[in-house]
Short mmCIF file of C-alpha atoms in Angstrom, two decimals:
data_model
loop_
_atom_site.label_atom_id
_atom_site.label_comp_id
_atom_site.label_asym_id
_atom_site.label_seq_id
_atom_site.Cartn_x
_atom_site.Cartn_y
_atom_site.Cartn_z
CA MET Z 1 -57.45 -9.96 -116.86
CA GLN Z 2 -58.72 -8.11 -113.81
CA HIS Z 3 -56.00 -5.46 -113.80
CA TYR Z 4 -56.78 -4.65 -117.45
CA LEU Z 5 -60.47 -4.37 -116.64
CA GLN Z 6 -59.75 -2.08 -113.71
CA ALA Z 7 -57.50 0.13 -115.85
CA LEU Z 8 -60.18 0.47 -118.53
CA ALA Z 9 -62.87 1.14 -115.94
CA ALA Z 10 -61.14 4.33 -114.77
CA PRO Z 11 -63.16 7.44 -115.75
CA ASP Z 12 -60.31 8.94 -117.79
CA THR Z 13 -59.77 5.78 -119.86
CA ARG Z 14 -63.29 4.42 -120.18
CA GLN Z 15 -63.95 6.63 -123.19
CA LEU Z 16 -61.28 4.65 -125.11
CA LEU Z 17 -63.83 1.85 -125.39
CA ARG Z 18 -65.91 4.12 -127.59
CA GLN Z 19 -63.01 4.31 -130.02
CA ILE Z 20 -62.70 0.61 -130.90
CA HIS Z 21 -62.16 0.41 -134.66
CA ARG Z 22 -64.12 -2.07 -136.72
CA GLY Z 23 -64.85 -2.85 -140.34
CA ILE Z 24 -66.87 -5.53 -142.13
CA GLU Z 25 -66.21 -7.39 -145.38
CA LYS Z 26 -69.33 -9.28 -146.46
CA GLU Z 27 -69.51 -11.67 -149.41
CA SER Z 28 -72.64 -12.49 -151.42
CA LEU Z 29 -73.13 -14.52 -154.58
CA ARG Z 30 -74.99 -12.92 -157.45
CA ILE Z 31 -77.73 -15.30 -158.57
CA THR Z 32 -80.44 -15.49 -161.20
CA PRO Z 33 -84.11 -15.14 -160.18
CA GLU Z 34 -84.28 -18.96 -160.32
CA GLY Z 35 -81.44 -19.32 -157.81
CA ARG Z 36 -78.63 -20.32 -160.15
CA LEU Z 37 -75.18 -18.75 -160.05
CA ALA Z 38 -75.08 -15.67 -162.28
CA GLN Z 39 -72.93 -16.12 -165.38
CA THR Z 40 -72.89 -12.42 -166.24
CA PRO Z 41 -69.75 -10.28 -165.84
CA HIS Z 42 -69.32 -8.00 -162.85
CA PRO Z 43 -71.78 -5.17 -163.63
CA ARG Z 44 -70.04 -2.09 -164.99
CA ALA Z 45 -72.52 0.01 -163.00
CA LEU Z 46 -70.82 -1.28 -159.83
CA GLY Z 47 -67.48 0.15 -160.94
CA SER Z 48 -64.10 -1.54 -161.08
CA ALA Z 49 -63.70 -4.58 -158.85
CA LEU Z 50 -59.98 -3.75 -158.82
CA THR Z 51 -60.21 -0.22 -157.42
CA HIS Z 52 -63.70 0.44 -155.98
CA PRO Z 53 -63.40 1.24 -152.24
CA SER Z 54 -66.51 -0.67 -151.13
CA ILE Z 55 -67.64 -3.06 -153.91
CA THR Z 56 -65.31 -5.75 -155.25
CA THR Z 57 -65.30 -9.47 -156.01
CA ASP Z 58 -63.60 -12.39 -154.34
CA TYR Z 59 -62.85 -15.68 -156.08
CA SER Z 60 -65.66 -15.68 -158.62
CA GLU Z 61 -66.94 -12.99 -160.92
CA ALA Z 62 -70.29 -13.70 -159.25
CA LEU Z 63 -69.02 -13.48 -155.66
CA LEU Z 64 -69.46 -9.86 -154.63
CA GLU Z 65 -67.65 -8.49 -151.59
CA PHE Z 66 -68.86 -5.38 -149.78
CA ILE Z 67 -66.36 -3.48 -147.63
CA THR Z 68 -67.09 -0.88 -144.97
CA PRO Z 69 -64.46 1.69 -144.01
CA VAL Z 70 -62.89 1.70 -140.56
CA ASP Z 71 -65.41 3.16 -138.10
CA THR Z 72 -65.99 3.48 -134.37
CA SER Z 73 -69.80 3.28 -134.52
CA VAL Z 74 -71.59 -0.06 -134.72
CA GLU Z 75 -74.72 1.59 -136.06
CA HIS Z 76 -72.88 3.62 -138.70
CA THR Z 77 -70.92 0.58 -139.88
CA LEU Z 78 -74.11 -1.43 -140.36
CA GLN Z 79 -75.88 1.49 -142.02
CA THR Z 80 -72.98 1.79 -144.46
CA LEU Z 81 -73.28 -1.93 -145.24
CA GLU Z 82 -77.02 -1.50 -145.73
CA ASP Z 83 -76.41 1.42 -148.11
CA VAL Z 84 -74.01 -0.66 -150.21
CA HIS Z 85 -76.63 -3.39 -150.52
CA ARG Z 86 -79.28 -0.88 -151.59
CA TYR Z 87 -77.01 0.64 -154.22
CA VAL Z 88 -76.03 -2.76 -155.59
CA TYR Z 89 -79.66 -3.80 -155.82
CA SER Z 90 -80.41 -0.63 -157.76
CA GLN Z 91 -77.94 -1.83 -160.42
CA LEU Z 92 -78.58 -5.60 -160.51
CA GLY Z 93 -81.63 -5.77 -162.75
CA ASP Z 94 -83.47 -9.00 -161.93
CA GLU Z 95 -80.48 -10.67 -160.27
CA LEU Z 96 -80.44 -11.31 -156.52
CA LEU Z 97 -77.89 -11.64 -153.74
CA TRP Z 98 -77.71 -15.09 -152.16
CA SER Z 99 -78.54 -14.80 -148.47
CA ALA Z 100 -76.46 -17.66 -147.03
CA SER Z 101 -72.88 -18.92 -146.79
CA MET Z 102 -73.18 -22.27 -148.56
CA PRO Z 103 -73.86 -21.78 -152.28
CA CYS Z 104 -76.94 -21.87 -154.42
CA VAL Z 105 -77.36 -24.52 -157.14
CA VAL Z 106 -74.04 -24.97 -158.95
CA ALA Z 107 -73.33 -27.11 -161.99
CA GLY Z 108 -69.72 -28.06 -161.45
CA ASP Z 109 -66.52 -26.04 -161.64
CA ASN Z 110 -67.20 -24.77 -165.15
CA SER Z 111 -70.32 -22.99 -163.89
CA ILE Z 112 -68.27 -20.83 -161.48
CA PRO Z 113 -66.64 -18.00 -163.48
CA VAL Z 114 -63.29 -16.78 -162.16
CA ALA Z 115 -63.09 -13.08 -161.27
CA ARG Z 116 -61.57 -10.64 -163.78
CA TYR Z 117 -59.96 -7.32 -162.90
CA GLY Z 118 -58.74 -5.88 -166.19
CA SER Z 119 -55.55 -6.05 -168.25
CA SER Z 120 -52.95 -4.56 -165.87
CA ASN Z 121 -50.22 -6.64 -164.28
CA VAL Z 122 -51.80 -6.45 -160.84
CA ALA Z 123 -55.18 -7.43 -162.30
CA ARG Z 124 -53.70 -10.38 -164.17
CA MET Z 125 -51.96 -11.54 -160.99
CA LYS Z 126 -55.24 -11.48 -159.05
CA THR Z 127 -57.01 -13.57 -161.70
CA ILE Z 128 -54.18 -16.10 -162.07
CA TYR Z 129 -54.08 -16.52 -158.30
CA ARG Z 130 -57.76 -17.46 -158.43
CA TYR Z 131 -57.15 -19.91 -161.27
CA GLY Z 132 -54.53 -21.50 -159.03
CA LEU Z 133 -57.03 -21.82 -156.18
CA GLY Z 134 -59.48 -23.51 -158.55
CA HIS Z 135 -56.90 -26.05 -159.70
CA ARG Z 136 -55.70 -26.76 -156.17
CA TYR Z 137 -58.98 -26.98 -154.26
CA GLY Z 138 -61.78 -26.93 -156.83
CA ARG Z 139 -63.85 -23.92 -157.73
CA ALA Z 140 -66.88 -24.96 -155.69
CA MET Z 141 -65.12 -24.20 -152.42
CA GLN Z 142 -64.46 -20.70 -153.69
CA ALA Z 143 -68.19 -20.08 -154.15
CA ILE Z 144 -68.76 -20.17 -150.38
CA ALA Z 145 -69.49 -16.78 -148.81
CA GLY Z 146 -68.58 -15.47 -145.38
CA ILE Z 147 -68.17 -12.35 -143.30
CA HIS Z 148 -64.78 -10.99 -142.20
CA TYR Z 149 -64.72 -8.77 -139.13
CA ASN Z 150 -61.82 -6.39 -138.68
CA PHE Z 151 -61.05 -5.21 -135.14
CA SER Z 152 -58.47 -2.99 -133.52
CA MET Z 153 -57.99 -0.94 -130.38
CA PRO Z 154 -57.33 2.82 -130.65
CA GLN Z 155 -53.74 4.05 -130.64
CA ALA Z 156 -54.38 5.97 -127.41
CA TYR Z 157 -55.22 2.70 -125.67
CA TRP Z 158 -51.97 1.10 -126.76
CA GLU Z 159 -49.90 4.09 -125.67
CA GLN Z 160 -51.51 4.04 -122.23
CA ASP Z 161 -51.17 0.26 -121.94
CA TRP Z 162 -47.51 0.39 -122.93
CA ARG Z 163 -46.74 3.13 -120.42
CA ALA Z 164 -48.55 1.22 -117.68
CA ALA Z 165 -46.36 -1.82 -118.45
CA GLY Z 166 -43.18 0.26 -118.04
CA GLN Z 167 -42.60 0.99 -121.74
CA PRO Z 168 -40.98 -2.38 -122.55
CA GLY Z 169 -39.22 -2.19 -125.92
CA ALA Z 170 -40.70 -0.42 -128.92
CA LEU Z 171 -44.38 0.46 -128.85
CA LYS Z 172 -45.08 -1.33 -132.16
CA ASP Z 173 -43.56 -4.54 -130.77
CA TRP Z 174 -45.70 -4.27 -127.63
CA ILE Z 175 -48.84 -3.87 -129.75
CA THR Z 176 -47.84 -6.87 -131.87
CA GLU Z 177 -47.26 -9.07 -128.82
CA ARG Z 178 -50.64 -8.14 -127.37
CA TYR Z 179 -52.42 -8.87 -130.65
CA LEU Z 180 -50.64 -12.22 -130.87
CA GLY Z 181 -52.00 -12.99 -127.41
CA LEU Z 182 -55.48 -12.14 -128.67
CA ILE Z 183 -55.01 -14.48 -131.64
CA ARG Z 184 -53.85 -17.38 -129.46
CA ASN Z 185 -56.87 -16.96 -127.19
CA PHE Z 186 -59.12 -16.66 -130.22
CA HIS Z 187 -57.94 -20.07 -131.37
CA ARG Z 188 -58.67 -21.42 -127.87
CA TYR Z 189 -62.22 -20.09 -127.77
CA SER Z 190 -63.42 -19.63 -131.37
CA TRP Z 191 -65.45 -22.84 -131.17
CA LEU Z 192 -67.89 -20.77 -129.10
CA LEU Z 193 -68.49 -18.39 -132.01
CA ILE Z 194 -69.07 -21.36 -134.32
CA TYR Z 195 -71.67 -22.80 -131.93
CA LEU Z 196 -73.45 -19.50 -131.30
CA TYR Z 197 -73.51 -18.10 -134.84
CA GLY Z 198 -72.88 -20.97 -137.25
CA ALA Z 199 -75.62 -20.92 -139.88
CA SER Z 200 -74.50 -23.55 -142.39
CA PRO Z 201 -75.51 -27.03 -141.15
CA ALA Z 202 -76.81 -28.02 -144.60
CA VAL Z 203 -75.86 -27.68 -148.25
CA CYS Z 204 -77.47 -28.12 -151.66
CA SER Z 205 -76.52 -31.54 -152.98
CA SER Z 206 -75.35 -29.94 -156.26
CA PHE Z 207 -72.38 -28.56 -154.32
CA LEU Z 208 -71.14 -32.11 -153.68
CA ARG Z 209 -71.94 -33.63 -157.05
CA ASP Z 210 -69.45 -36.43 -157.84
CA ARG Z 211 -68.11 -36.39 -154.26
CA ASP Z 212 -69.02 -39.49 -152.25
CA SER Z 213 -66.79 -39.09 -149.18
CA HIS Z 214 -68.44 -36.04 -147.66
CA GLY Z 215 -69.91 -37.89 -144.66
CA LEU Z 216 -73.21 -35.98 -144.73
CA GLU Z 217 -76.74 -37.37 -144.46
CA ALA Z 218 -79.64 -36.85 -146.83
CA PHE Z 219 -82.12 -34.38 -145.35
CA ASP Z 220 -84.99 -35.33 -147.66
CA PRO Z 221 -85.93 -38.52 -149.56
CA GLU Z 222 -84.99 -36.90 -152.86
CA GLY Z 223 -81.50 -36.10 -151.60
CA ARG Z 224 -81.77 -32.43 -152.62
CA THR Z 225 -80.17 -31.37 -149.33
CA LEU Z 226 -77.26 -32.89 -147.42
CA TYR Z 227 -76.63 -32.02 -143.78
CA GLN Z 228 -75.15 -32.83 -140.39
CA PRO Z 229 -77.98 -33.34 -137.85
CA TYR Z 230 -76.06 -31.50 -135.11
CA GLY Z 231 -73.82 -29.45 -137.41
CA THR Z 232 -73.31 -25.72 -137.01
CA ALA Z 233 -71.00 -24.32 -139.71
CA LEU Z 234 -70.06 -26.76 -142.46
CA ARG Z 235 -68.34 -23.83 -144.16
CA MET Z 236 -65.60 -24.06 -141.54
CA GLY Z 237 -65.07 -27.82 -141.93
CA ASP Z 238 -63.82 -30.15 -144.63
CA LEU Z 239 -66.40 -28.89 -147.15
CA GLY Z 240 -65.26 -25.29 -146.87
CA TYR Z 241 -62.08 -23.37 -146.47
CA ASN Z 242 -59.93 -26.30 -145.57
CA SER Z 243 -56.99 -27.88 -147.33
CA SER Z 244 -55.40 -31.29 -146.86
CA ALA Z 245 -52.19 -29.92 -148.36
CA GLN Z 246 -52.03 -27.21 -145.68
CA ARG Z 247 -52.66 -29.52 -142.73
CA GLY Z 248 -48.94 -30.09 -142.28
CA LEU Z 249 -48.33 -26.34 -142.17
CA ARG Z 250 -47.79 -25.56 -138.48
CA VAL Z 251 -48.27 -21.83 -138.18
CA CYS Z 252 -47.27 -20.53 -134.76
CA TYR Z 253 -48.63 -17.32 -133.23
CA ASN Z 254 -46.14 -17.17 -130.37
CA SER Z 255 -44.02 -14.63 -132.24
CA LEU Z 256 -44.40 -12.53 -135.37
CA ASP Z 257 -41.05 -13.75 -136.68
CA ASN Z 258 -42.20 -17.36 -136.52
CA TYR Z 259 -45.50 -16.53 -138.24
CA VAL Z 260 -43.81 -14.58 -141.04
CA ASP Z 261 -41.00 -17.11 -141.54
CA THR Z 262 -43.40 -20.08 -141.71
CA LEU Z 263 -45.63 -18.47 -144.35
CA ARG Z 264 -42.65 -17.09 -146.26
CA SER Z 265 -41.17 -20.59 -146.48
CA ALA Z 266 -44.49 -21.99 -147.72
CA ILE Z 267 -44.55 -19.33 -150.46
CA MET Z 268 -40.95 -19.84 -151.55
CA GLN Z 269 -40.53 -23.64 -151.54
CA PRO Z 270 -41.95 -25.78 -154.39
CA HIS Z 271 -44.65 -28.28 -153.48
CA ALA Z 272 -44.69 -31.56 -155.41
CA ASP Z 273 -48.49 -31.80 -155.66
CA TYR Z 274 -48.67 -28.52 -157.58
CA GLY Z 275 -45.79 -29.11 -159.98
CA ARG Z 276 -48.15 -30.46 -162.65
CA ILE Z 277 -50.12 -27.19 -162.90
CA PRO Z 278 -48.77 -24.80 -165.59
CA THR Z 279 -46.85 -21.90 -164.04
CA GLY Z 280 -45.93 -19.62 -166.92
CA LEU Z 281 -44.28 -21.92 -169.46
CA ASN Z 282 -44.98 -20.39 -172.88
CA GLY Z 283 -47.14 -17.80 -171.16
CA ASP Z 284 -49.56 -20.39 -169.72
CA TYR Z 285 -50.23 -19.23 -166.16
CA GLN Z 286 -52.70 -21.46 -164.34
CA GLN Z 287 -51.20 -20.53 -160.95
CA LEU Z 288 -48.71 -17.97 -159.71
CA ASN Z 289 -46.17 -20.52 -158.49
CA ASP Z 290 -45.93 -24.21 -157.59
CA SER Z 291 -45.33 -23.66 -153.87
CA LEU Z 292 -47.62 -24.74 -151.04
CA LEU Z 293 -48.95 -21.17 -150.98
CA GLN Z 294 -49.07 -18.83 -153.97
CA ILE Z 295 -49.37 -15.84 -151.62
CA GLU Z 296 -50.19 -15.33 -147.93
CA ASN Z 297 -53.94 -15.16 -148.50
CA GLU Z 298 -54.00 -18.79 -149.55
CA PHE Z 299 -53.35 -19.83 -145.96
CA TYR Z 300 -56.83 -20.61 -144.66
CA SER Z 301 -57.25 -19.55 -141.07
CA THR Z 302 -60.06 -18.44 -138.78
CA ILE Z 303 -58.19 -15.24 -137.88
CA ARG Z 304 -55.34 -13.27 -139.44
CA PRO Z 305 -52.91 -10.63 -138.16
CA LYS Z 306 -53.06 -7.68 -140.54
CA ARG Z 307 -51.45 -4.38 -141.41
CA VAL Z 308 -52.46 -2.01 -144.21
CA ALA Z 309 -49.87 -2.56 -146.94
CA TYR Z 310 -48.39 0.02 -149.27
CA SER Z 311 -49.24 -0.24 -152.96
CA GLY Z 312 -47.54 -3.36 -154.33
CA GLU Z 313 -46.28 -4.44 -150.89
CA THR Z 314 -46.83 -8.02 -149.71
CA PRO Z 315 -48.82 -8.54 -146.48
CA LEU Z 316 -45.86 -10.30 -144.84
CA HIS Z 317 -43.54 -7.42 -145.66
CA ALA Z 318 -46.07 -4.98 -144.19
CA LEU Z 319 -46.24 -7.00 -140.97
CA ARG Z 320 -42.46 -7.21 -140.69
CA ARG Z 321 -42.16 -3.48 -141.38
CA GLY Z 322 -44.73 -2.14 -138.93
CA GLY Z 323 -46.06 -4.97 -136.80
CA ILE Z 324 -49.70 -5.99 -136.37
CA GLU Z 325 -52.18 -3.15 -136.83
CA TYR Z 326 -55.48 -5.03 -136.57
CA ILE Z 327 -56.91 -8.52 -136.70
CA GLU Z 328 -59.34 -10.05 -139.18
CA VAL Z 329 -61.86 -12.63 -137.93
CA ARG Z 330 -62.78 -14.99 -140.78
CA CYS Z 331 -65.09 -17.65 -139.30
CA ILE Z 332 -68.44 -15.81 -139.38
CA ASP Z 333 -71.24 -17.29 -141.45
CA VAL Z 334 -73.60 -15.08 -143.42
CA SER Z 335 -76.89 -15.21 -141.53
CA PRO Z 336 -79.90 -15.68 -143.82
CA PHE Z 337 -82.11 -14.27 -141.06
CA THR Z 338 -80.86 -10.66 -141.23
CA PRO Z 339 -80.81 -8.29 -144.24
CA VAL Z 340 -77.02 -7.82 -144.43
CA GLY Z 341 -76.03 -11.16 -142.85
CA ILE Z 342 -75.03 -9.72 -139.46
CA ASP Z 343 -76.72 -7.43 -136.93
CA ALA Z 344 -75.77 -5.00 -134.18
CA ALA Z 345 -76.20 -7.54 -131.37
CA GLN Z 346 -73.72 -9.92 -133.03
CA VAL Z 347 -71.23 -7.09 -133.59
CA ARG Z 348 -71.44 -6.13 -129.92
CA PHE Z 349 -70.85 -9.72 -128.87
CA LEU Z 350 -67.85 -9.95 -131.21
CA ASP Z 351 -66.39 -6.82 -129.63
CA ALA Z 352 -66.85 -8.26 -126.12
CA PHE Z 353 -65.46 -11.64 -127.21
CA LEU Z 354 -62.38 -10.14 -128.89
CA LEU Z 355 -61.72 -7.78 -126.00
CA TYR Z 356 -61.93 -10.79 -123.65
CA CYS Z 357 -59.36 -12.59 -125.83
CA LEU Z 358 -57.12 -9.51 -125.71
CA LEU Z 359 -57.32 -8.90 -121.97
CA GLY Z 360 -57.09 -12.50 -120.78
CA ASP Z 361 -53.88 -14.36 -120.00
CA SER Z 362 -52.56 -15.98 -123.18
CA PRO Z 363 -49.63 -18.34 -122.67
CA PRO Z 364 -47.65 -19.59 -125.69
CA CYS Z 365 -49.24 -22.42 -127.65
CA ASP Z 366 -47.47 -25.71 -128.43
CA ASP Z 367 -48.19 -28.46 -130.96
CA ASP Z 368 -50.22 -30.52 -128.50
CA GLU Z 369 -52.51 -27.60 -127.72
CA GLN Z 370 -52.89 -26.76 -131.42
CA SER Z 371 -54.03 -30.33 -132.05
CA ARG Z 372 -56.60 -30.11 -129.23
CA LEU Z 373 -57.91 -26.79 -130.49
CA GLN Z 374 -58.29 -28.09 -134.05
CA ALA Z 375 -60.13 -31.17 -132.75
CA ASN Z 376 -62.48 -28.94 -130.74
CA LEU Z 377 -63.22 -26.73 -133.72
CA THR Z 378 -63.94 -29.76 -135.92
CA ALA Z 379 -66.21 -31.27 -133.28
CA VAL Z 380 -68.28 -28.09 -132.94
CA VAL Z 381 -68.47 -27.59 -136.72
CA ASN Z 382 -69.88 -31.07 -137.26
CA ARG Z 383 -71.58 -31.92 -133.93
CA GLY Z 384 -71.85 -28.68 -131.97
CA ARG Z 385 -75.47 -29.20 -130.86
CA GLU Z 386 -75.05 -32.87 -130.04
CA PRO Z 387 -76.36 -33.62 -126.51
CA GLY Z 388 -73.50 -34.21 -124.08
CA LEU Z 389 -70.78 -33.16 -126.52
CA CYS Z 390 -67.41 -32.85 -124.77
CA LEU Z 391 -64.35 -30.87 -125.83
CA ARG Z 392 -60.70 -31.48 -125.07
CA THR Z 393 -58.76 -29.52 -122.47
CA ALA Z 394 -55.27 -29.95 -121.02
CA GLN Z 395 -56.93 -31.62 -118.00
CA GLY Z 396 -59.10 -33.97 -120.06
CA GLU Z 397 -62.52 -33.83 -121.70
CA ARG Z 398 -65.22 -31.51 -120.39
CA PRO Z 399 -68.81 -30.86 -121.52
CA LEU Z 400 -69.16 -28.06 -124.07
CA LYS Z 401 -71.94 -26.49 -122.03
CA GLU Z 402 -69.74 -26.18 -118.93
CA LEU Z 403 -66.90 -24.62 -120.87
CA ALA Z 404 -69.26 -22.27 -122.68
CA ARG Z 405 -70.86 -21.04 -119.47
CA GLU Z 406 -67.43 -20.36 -117.96
CA LEU Z 407 -66.37 -18.45 -121.05
CA LEU Z 408 -69.56 -16.41 -121.12
CA ALA Z 409 -69.11 -15.50 -117.45
CA GLY Z 410 -65.75 -13.92 -118.33
CA ILE Z 411 -67.10 -12.27 -121.48
CA ASP Z 412 -69.96 -10.84 -119.41
CA GLN Z 413 -67.43 -8.94 -117.28
CA VAL Z 414 -66.04 -7.35 -120.43
CA ALA Z 415 -69.56 -6.65 -121.68
CA ALA Z 416 -70.39 -4.87 -118.41
CA LEU Z 417 -67.33 -2.67 -118.91
CA LEU Z 418 -68.35 -1.90 -122.51
CA ASP Z 419 -71.80 -0.94 -121.29
CA THR Z 420 -70.29 1.74 -119.07
CA ALA Z 421 -69.02 3.45 -122.23
CA HIS Z 422 -72.04 2.81 -124.45
CA GLU Z 423 -75.79 2.44 -124.14
CA PRO Z 424 -76.37 0.77 -120.76
CA GLY Z 425 -77.18 -2.91 -120.98
CA GLU Z 426 -76.74 -3.58 -124.71
CA HIS Z 427 -73.57 -5.64 -124.46
CA ARG Z 428 -74.68 -7.62 -121.43
CA GLU Z 429 -78.05 -8.24 -123.09
CA THR Z 430 -76.40 -9.90 -126.07
CA VAL Z 431 -74.24 -12.04 -123.75
CA ALA Z 432 -77.42 -13.12 -121.93
CA ALA Z 433 -78.96 -14.05 -125.30
CA GLN Z 434 -75.95 -16.25 -126.08
CA ARG Z 435 -76.24 -17.92 -122.67
CA ARG Z 436 -79.77 -18.95 -123.60
CA LYS Z 437 -78.39 -20.63 -126.72
CA ILE Z 438 -76.14 -22.75 -124.51
CA ASP Z 439 -79.11 -23.78 -122.38
CA ASP Z 440 -81.29 -24.42 -125.45
CA PRO Z 441 -79.43 -25.38 -128.66
CA ASP Z 442 -82.67 -24.96 -130.63
CA LEU Z 443 -82.13 -21.19 -130.37
CA THR Z 444 -78.96 -21.32 -132.47
CA PRO Z 445 -79.09 -20.20 -136.14
CA SER Z 446 -78.04 -23.67 -137.32
CA ALA Z 447 -80.96 -25.28 -135.47
CA ARG Z 448 -83.36 -22.62 -136.74
CA LEU Z 449 -82.32 -23.25 -140.35
CA LEU Z 450 -83.00 -26.99 -140.07
CA ARG Z 451 -86.25 -26.40 -138.17
CA GLU Z 452 -87.60 -24.04 -140.82
CA MET Z 453 -86.65 -26.49 -143.56
CA ARG Z 454 -88.66 -29.19 -141.79
CA GLU Z 455 -91.64 -27.02 -140.86
CA ARG Z 456 -91.94 -25.54 -144.36
CA ASP Z 457 -90.97 -28.79 -146.10
CA LEU Z 458 -88.27 -27.03 -148.11
CA PRO Z 459 -84.79 -28.13 -149.17
CA TYR Z 460 -81.88 -25.90 -148.19
CA PHE Z 461 -81.73 -24.29 -151.63
CA ARG Z 462 -85.39 -23.36 -151.59
CA LEU Z 463 -85.33 -21.88 -148.08
CA ALA Z 464 -82.23 -19.80 -148.79
CA LEU Z 465 -83.77 -18.58 -152.04
CA ASP Z 466 -86.91 -17.50 -150.16
CA TYR Z 467 -84.80 -15.44 -147.77
CA SER Z 468 -82.81 -14.02 -150.69
CA GLN Z 469 -86.06 -12.88 -152.31
CA GLN Z 470 -87.29 -11.43 -148.99
CA TRP Z 471 -84.17 -9.29 -148.52
CA ALA Z 472 -84.23 -8.25 -152.19
CA ARG Z 473 -87.71 -6.82 -151.61
CA HIS Z 474 -86.44 -5.16 -148.43
CA PHE Z 475 -83.61 -3.35 -150.19
CA ARG Z 476 -85.58 -2.44 -153.30
CA ALA Z 477 -88.53 -1.07 -151.34
CA GLU Z 478 -86.64 1.98 -150.08
CA PRO Z 479 -84.34 3.76 -152.54
CA LEU Z 480 -81.17 5.41 -151.32
CA PRO Z 481 -81.21 9.13 -150.48
CA ALA Z 482 -80.22 11.12 -153.56
CA THR Z 483 -76.93 12.29 -152.04
CA THR Z 484 -75.89 8.74 -151.11
CA ALA Z 485 -76.80 7.39 -154.54
CA ALA Z 486 -74.82 10.21 -156.16
CA ARG Z 487 -71.79 9.37 -154.02
CA PHE Z 488 -71.89 5.72 -155.12
CA ALA Z 489 -72.27 6.77 -158.75
CA ARG Z 490 -69.25 9.05 -158.40
CA GLU Z 491 -67.19 6.27 -156.77
CA THR Z 492 -68.17 3.99 -159.65
CA GLU Z 493 -66.81 6.37 -162.26
CA GLU Z 494 -63.71 7.20 -160.21
CA SER Z 495 -62.92 3.50 -159.80
CA LEU Z 496 -63.22 2.87 -163.54
CA ALA Z 497 -60.90 5.82 -164.21
CA ALA Z 498 -58.44 4.52 -161.61
CA GLN Z 499 -58.39 1.12 -163.32
CA ARG Z 500 -57.66 2.76 -166.67
CA ASP Z 501 -54.81 4.74 -165.10
CA ILE Z 502 -53.28 1.57 -163.64
CA GLU Z 503 -53.49 -0.18 -166.99
CA ALA Z 504 -51.89 2.78 -168.76
CA SER Z 505 -49.06 3.01 -166.23
CA ASP Z 506 -47.67 -0.51 -166.67
CA THR Z 507 -44.14 -0.28 -168.06
CA ILE Z 508 -42.81 -3.81 -167.47
CA SER Z 509 -43.85 -7.28 -168.59
CA PHE Z 510 -45.97 -9.52 -166.42
CA GLU Z 511 -42.99 -11.81 -165.91
CA GLN Z 512 -40.94 -8.88 -164.60
CA TYR Z 513 -43.82 -7.79 -162.40
CA LEU Z 514 -44.05 -11.23 -160.78
CA GLU Z 515 -40.28 -11.39 -160.34
CA GLN Z 516 -40.27 -8.04 -158.51
CA PHE Z 517 -43.27 -9.02 -156.40
CA TYR Z 518 -41.74 -12.31 -155.21
CA ALA Z 519 -38.36 -10.67 -154.63
CA GLN Z 520 -39.97 -9.02 -151.61
CA TYR Z 521 -40.20 -12.41 -149.89
CA GLN Z 522 -36.46 -12.86 -150.24
CA ALA Z 523 -35.99 -9.71 -148.19
CA VAL Z 524 -38.68 -10.32 -145.55
#
């Protein structure tokens, strides 16, 4: 890592650190004033969920997703996210945005409406895919919200790095290999992010109605809240984006070919467990196909290699065509303690963490290491703050605190380098704040959530609703500038027009559309 740090520290290359590209995708449930999941359709005043550039929906019609454009400024990215929230609140009437990752009160699968995107072929495909997720994993899991953080280095950095390495092979292949190294290291160290920022140690008991094997404890005598006493991010464990069917899917990040081929096979080969779900017979589409994965996005992972795809192009085809363009971090909880669920200090730490993963040595990963890494992630999800908790390494078990301090020492070197290109001290300050969380687990968001529930004698649902109401007042108290509000209104109308154009342009049947879409996997 040191030679990379030295190269970036040179005066003529240091400015490249100011050009790191980032973007945020933040999910929030729409809820009623009483804290129940909204049953209303996606508000027309928010535009088309199919085509709007910054406001869409994920699994449920009530699960909003806010998207910021690619930007090099932390402050501007967060201000953009704040503006989206303010605009949405100006159009929500008395509804609120849920301020946490684990859901509000839900009344079973039928209370979670599946997202709709219109009558076009692409819209129908998106909705059917979500029906398939509901049949395969239950709709409740799809009501969980999270934050996705997109990260990439500037092209000028890659060109310089490639030249310094002697221009081995094609530039796009060099970039891909370096990003794969980042991903492997991310899997090695992501437990640290879960410990430091996990904010979902508890869940409303309505989420687990009719499920007895969850392994959680009752937080209160009435059983309104279930929790793990030392848990950090239940969203990332068996309650959340996890799938027993996918556990046998060994996805390798040692090469792009292996990654693409493994997911392609999972999309193309029928899976016996899903054969009973209707897949188009007599027009009854309850899933897109009966394979282990309907499409790539169904593979649940804490990080994904990404490339912007052409219209109608599959993500795997885009990766094969152009290599990895950026990575998407998917294990970040929505923090109820900040207005938009994430703040500048956390973004700066993520940048330092991801740059550390990129610059550090990253040997290939084998099955034994993958098993250790999964065991470590599970342990931190469920018991991260447990005194004396040890994690697995190739040399045997070691205390989490020791491993965390070693990791933070390396990340601090990267933070010091970032501070030379930005405001002095900001990156190292956030690393120091994370070090204090290692020394005192009570400073973690997961501990704070449980502590406030106890001190205020509130169940999880009630505390999260209080924070939701607090941030609703925050956003509604200060209207958007007129020019910003006008821009959102214009984007709303343009997105609705774009949806109409897509619907009018369909010239083939849905069956033909699906056939052409899946034919791409044959050629990948």
